[in-house]
C-alpha positions in Angstrom: 22.5 -10.2 18.5 19.1 -10.7 17.5 15.9 -9.9 19.1 15.4 -14.1 19.8 18.4 -14.3 21.3 17.4 -10.8 23.4 14.3 -12.9 24.5 15.1 -16.5 24.9 17.9 -18.0 25.8 19.4 -19.9 22.1 18.0 -23.7 22.0 21.1 -26.2 23.0 21.7 -29.6 20.6 19.2 -31.3 22.7 16.2 -28.7 22.4 16.8 -28.5 18.5 16.7 -32.1 18.4 13.2 -32.2 20.5 11.8 -29.8 18.3 12.6 -31.2 15.2 11.3 -34.4 16.5 8.0 -32.4 18.1 7.9 -30.5 14.2 8.0 -34.3 12.6 5.2 -35.5 15.1 3.1 -32.9 14.2 3.4 -33.3 10.4 3.3 -37.0 10.3 -0.5 -36.5 12.7 -1.6 -33.5 10.5 -0.7 -35.8 7.5 -2.7 -38.6 9.2 -5.8 -36.7 9.4 -5.9 -34.9 6.0 -5.7 -39.0 5.1 -8.5 -39.4 6.9 -10.6 -36.9 5.7 -9.7 -37.3 2.2 -10.6 -41.3 3.0 -13.9 -40.5 4.7 -15.0 -38.2 1.6 -14.2 -41.0 -1.1 -16.3 -43.8 0.9 -19.2 -40.9 1.0 -18.7 -40.4 -2.8 -17.8 -37.0 -2.4 -14.6 -37.7 -4.4 -16.5 -39.0 -7.6 -15.9 -36.5 -10.9 -19.3 -36.1 -10.9 -19.1 -33.6 -7.7 -16.8 -31.5 -9.2 -17.4 -31.6 -13.2 -20.3 -28.3 -12.1 -17.3 -26.0 -10.8 -16.0 -26.2 -14.6 -19.5 -25.1 -15.9 -19.1 -21.4 -16.7 -22.7 -21.0 -15.5 -21.8 -21.9 -12.0 -18.9 -19.3 -12.0 -21.7 -17.0 -14.1 -24.9 -17.6 -11.4 -23.2 -18.7 -8.3 -20.0 -18.3 -7.3 -19.2 -14.7 -9.2 -22.4 -13.0 -7.5 -21.7 -14.4 -3.8 -18.5 -13.3 -4.2 -19.1 -10.1 -5.5 -21.4 -9.4 -2.5 -19.2 -10.6 0.1 -16.1 -8.3 -1.2 -18.9 -5.1 -1.2 -19.3 -6.0 2.5 -16.6 -6.3 3.3 -14.9 -2.8 1.8 -17.8 -1.1 2.6 -17.3 -2.4 6.3 -13.4 -1.6 6.2 -13.8 1.8 5.2 -16.2 2.3 7.8 -14.5 0.7 10.9 -11.3 2.4 10.1 -13.3 5.9 10.1 -15.0 4.2 13.3 -11.9 3.2 15.0 -10.0 6.7 14.5 -12.6 8.1 15.7 -13.0 6.1 19.1 -9.8 5.6 19.0 -9.0 9.4 19.2 -11.8 9.8 21.8 -9.9 7.3 24.4 -7.3 9.2 23.9 -8.8 12.3 24.4 -7.9 14.4 27.0 -11.6 15.9 28.0 -12.8 13.1 30.7 -16.3 13.3 30.0 -15.5 12.1 26.2 -12.5 9.5 27.3 -15.2 7.9 29.4 -18.3 8.0 26.8 -15.7 6.9 24.3 -14.4 3.7 26.9 -17.8 2.9 27.6 -19.0 2.7 23.6 -16.2 0.3 22.7 -16.2 -1.4 25.4 -19.8 -2.5 25.0 -19.4 -3.1 21.5 -16.8 -5.6 22.0 -19.0 -7.3 24.2 -21.5 -7.9 21.9 -20.9 -10.9 19.3 -21.2 -9.9 15.9 -23.8 -12.5 14.9 -26.1 -10.8 17.5 -25.8 -7.5 16.3 -26.6 -8.8 12.9 -29.5 -10.4 13.9 -30.4 -7.2 15.6 -30.2 -4.6 13.1 -31.7 -6.8 11.0 -34.9 -7.4 12.6 -34.8 -3.8 13.4 -34.5 -2.8 10.0 -37.4 -4.7 8.5 -39.9 -4.4 11.7 -39.5 -0.7 10.7 -39.2 0.2 7.7 -36.6 2.8 7.4 -34.8 0.7 3.9 -36.3 -1.2 1.8 -36.6 -4.6 2.9 -34.0 -6.1 0.6 -31.3 -3.7 1.3 -31.9 -4.6 4.9 -29.6 -7.9 5.2 -26.8 -5.7 3.6 -27.4 -2.7 5.4 -27.3 -4.9 8.9 -24.3 -6.7 7.7 -22.2 -3.8 7.2 -23.2 -1.7 10.7 -22.5 -4.8 12.5 -19.7 -5.6 11.0 -18.5 -1.3 11.0 -19.7 -1.4 14.8 -17.4 -4.6 16.3 -14.6 -4.6 14.4 -14.4 -0.5 14.6 -14.1 -1.1 18.9 -11.5 -3.6 18.3 -9.5 -1.1 15.9 -9.5 1.5 18.4 -8.5 -0.1 21.3 -5.5 -0.5 18.2 -5.4 3.1 17.9 -5.0 3.8 21.6 -2.8 0.9 22.4 -0.8 2.3 19.4 -0.3 5.6 20.6 0.3 4.5 24.2 3.4 2.1 22.7 5.0 5.1 20.9 7.9 6.8 23.0 6.8 9.9 25.2 9.4 11.8 23.5 6.9 12.4 20.6 4.6 14.0 22.3 6.4 16.5 24.1 8.9 17.3 20.7 5.3 17.8 19.1 4.4 20.4 22.3 8.2 22.2 22.3 7.1 23.0 18.8 3.9 24.8 19.8 1.4 21.6 18.8 -1.6 21.8 22.0 -1.6 18.0 23.0 -4.6 17.0 20.8 -2.6 18.8 17.8 0.0 16.4 18.5 -2.3 13.5 18.9 -3.4 13.5 15.3 -0.8 15.0 13.5 2.4 13.1 15.2 1.2 10.2 17.6 -1.5 8.2 15.4 -0.1 8.6 12.0 3.1 6.7 13.4 0.9 4.5 15.8 -1.0 3.8 11.9 2.7 3.0 10.6 3.5 0.4 13.7 -0.3 -1.4 13.6 -0.6 -2.0 10.5 0.2 -5.7 10.3 -2.9 -5.7 13.2 -5.0 -3.7 11.1 -4.9 -5.7 8.3 -5.1 -8.9 10.1 -8.2 -7.4 11.7 -9.7 -6.5 7.6 -9.6 -10.8 7.2 -11.6 -10.8 10.1 -14.0 -8.6 8.7 -14.0 -10.5 5.4 -14.4 -13.9 7.3 -17.4 -12.3 9.5 -19.1 -11.1 6.5 -20.0 -15.0 6.0 -22.2 -15.0 8.6 -24.3 -12.6 6.9 -26.2 -16.1 5.1 -28.0 -16.5 8.4 -29.8 -12.9 7.8 -30.4 -14.2 4.1 -27.9 -11.5 3.0 -26.7 -13.4 -0.6 -23.1 -13.8 0.4 -20.3 -16.5 -1.0 -21.5 -19.1 1.4 -25.0 -18.5 0.9 -24.5 -19.3 -2.9 -22.1 -22.1 -2.4 -24.8 -23.5 0.2 -27.8 -23.3 -3.1 -25.3 -24.9 -5.4 -24.3 -27.8 -3.2 -28.0 -28.3 -2.6 -29.1 -27.9 -6.7 -26.5 -30.2 -7.6 -26.3 -32.9 -4.4 -22.0 -31.8 -4.0 -22.6 -29.6 0.1 -19.4 -30.7 1.2 -17.4 -29.9 -2.3 -19.2 -26.6 -2.4 -18.4 -25.7 0.7 -14.7 -26.8 0.0 -14.5 -24.7 -3.2 -15.9 -21.4 -1.1 -13.4 -22.0 2.2 -9.9 -22.8 -0.7 -11.3 -19.3 -2.1 -11.6 -17.0 1.1 -8.1 -18.9 2.0 -6.8 -17.3 -1.3 -8.3 -13.8 -0.5 -7.3 -13.8 3.4 -3.7 -14.9 2.1 -3.7 -12.1 0.0 -4.4 -10.1 2.3 -1.4 -11.1 4.5 0.9 -11.0 1.9 -0.1 -7.4 1.3 0.5 -6.6 5.2 3.9 -7.9 4.9 4.9 -6.0 1.8 2.8 -2.6 3.1 4.9 -2.6 6.7 8.4 -3.1 5.0 7.2 -0.3 2.4 5.9 2.1 5.2 9.1 1.3 7.5 11.5 1.7 4.5 10.0 5.7 3.8 10.3 6.3 7.9 14.1 5.1 8.3 14.8 6.6 4.5 16.6 3.4 3.8 15.8 0.0 2.3 15.9 -2.8 4.5 17.6 -5.9 3.6 15.6 -8.1 4.4 11.9 -8.5 6.8 13.2 -9.0 9.6 15.8 -6.5 9.3 13.2 -4.0 9.1 12.1 -5.5 12.5 15.4 -5.9 14.3 16.3 -2.2 13.2 16.1 0.1 16.3 15.4 2.9 14.4 11.7 1.5 13.2 10.7 1.4 16.9 
């Protein structure tokens, strides 16, 4: 019996027919919208060859696309590492048996989750610029990384907390049975297992970090979107430039999502001690939960 059969009744012939009709209608609507967008772009001259030829030139990649992409990936990479560290520290803090630590971690996490990441970027950018604590050229990068770290780190902390609380209670009892304290069991037994369980959600959060790094153009951080806007203004092809930037983000995010799927299968294989036939088999294997 599959997980879908456990959670939902299997659709009958009429339901399957309605689902197929709904899918066909949805595809037709999507194709219609796509055709309308293409027609509108063509009427505005945005599909002319002259609008797209700059992307075939080496100087476009050398001075615009690659530098912007490098800055985007640098900010995202640093923010991912610092967010994971932040999330682990405060996630464990939220699970602490010491009440003041648990309450303090909870207040910090809930506050940071409630503040928009763009607002934090602007705040740190203005604070760093006015204080003179860092060179002016470094303030945008530090502001972007700090804001991404605090916001996404708080989300990861919640992932850690929910992942640990979703584990069977026997995990902690087994750890304490072999002489571990509650804190040692949390750090050595429960959190590692929770990280495996929440890996897809964790890498999805990495995708969010990568996308949110594009907000850095508002505080003058020279990431991919800002470079592509400069290119679009200079070449008079702002819409094609933004479309190319969107395509680059889609490719990178798709790669991260594929990595999450592969890592989930690999870690499930190592945990179960056998190789699953398919990813679905891993998800349905009771031993993997």
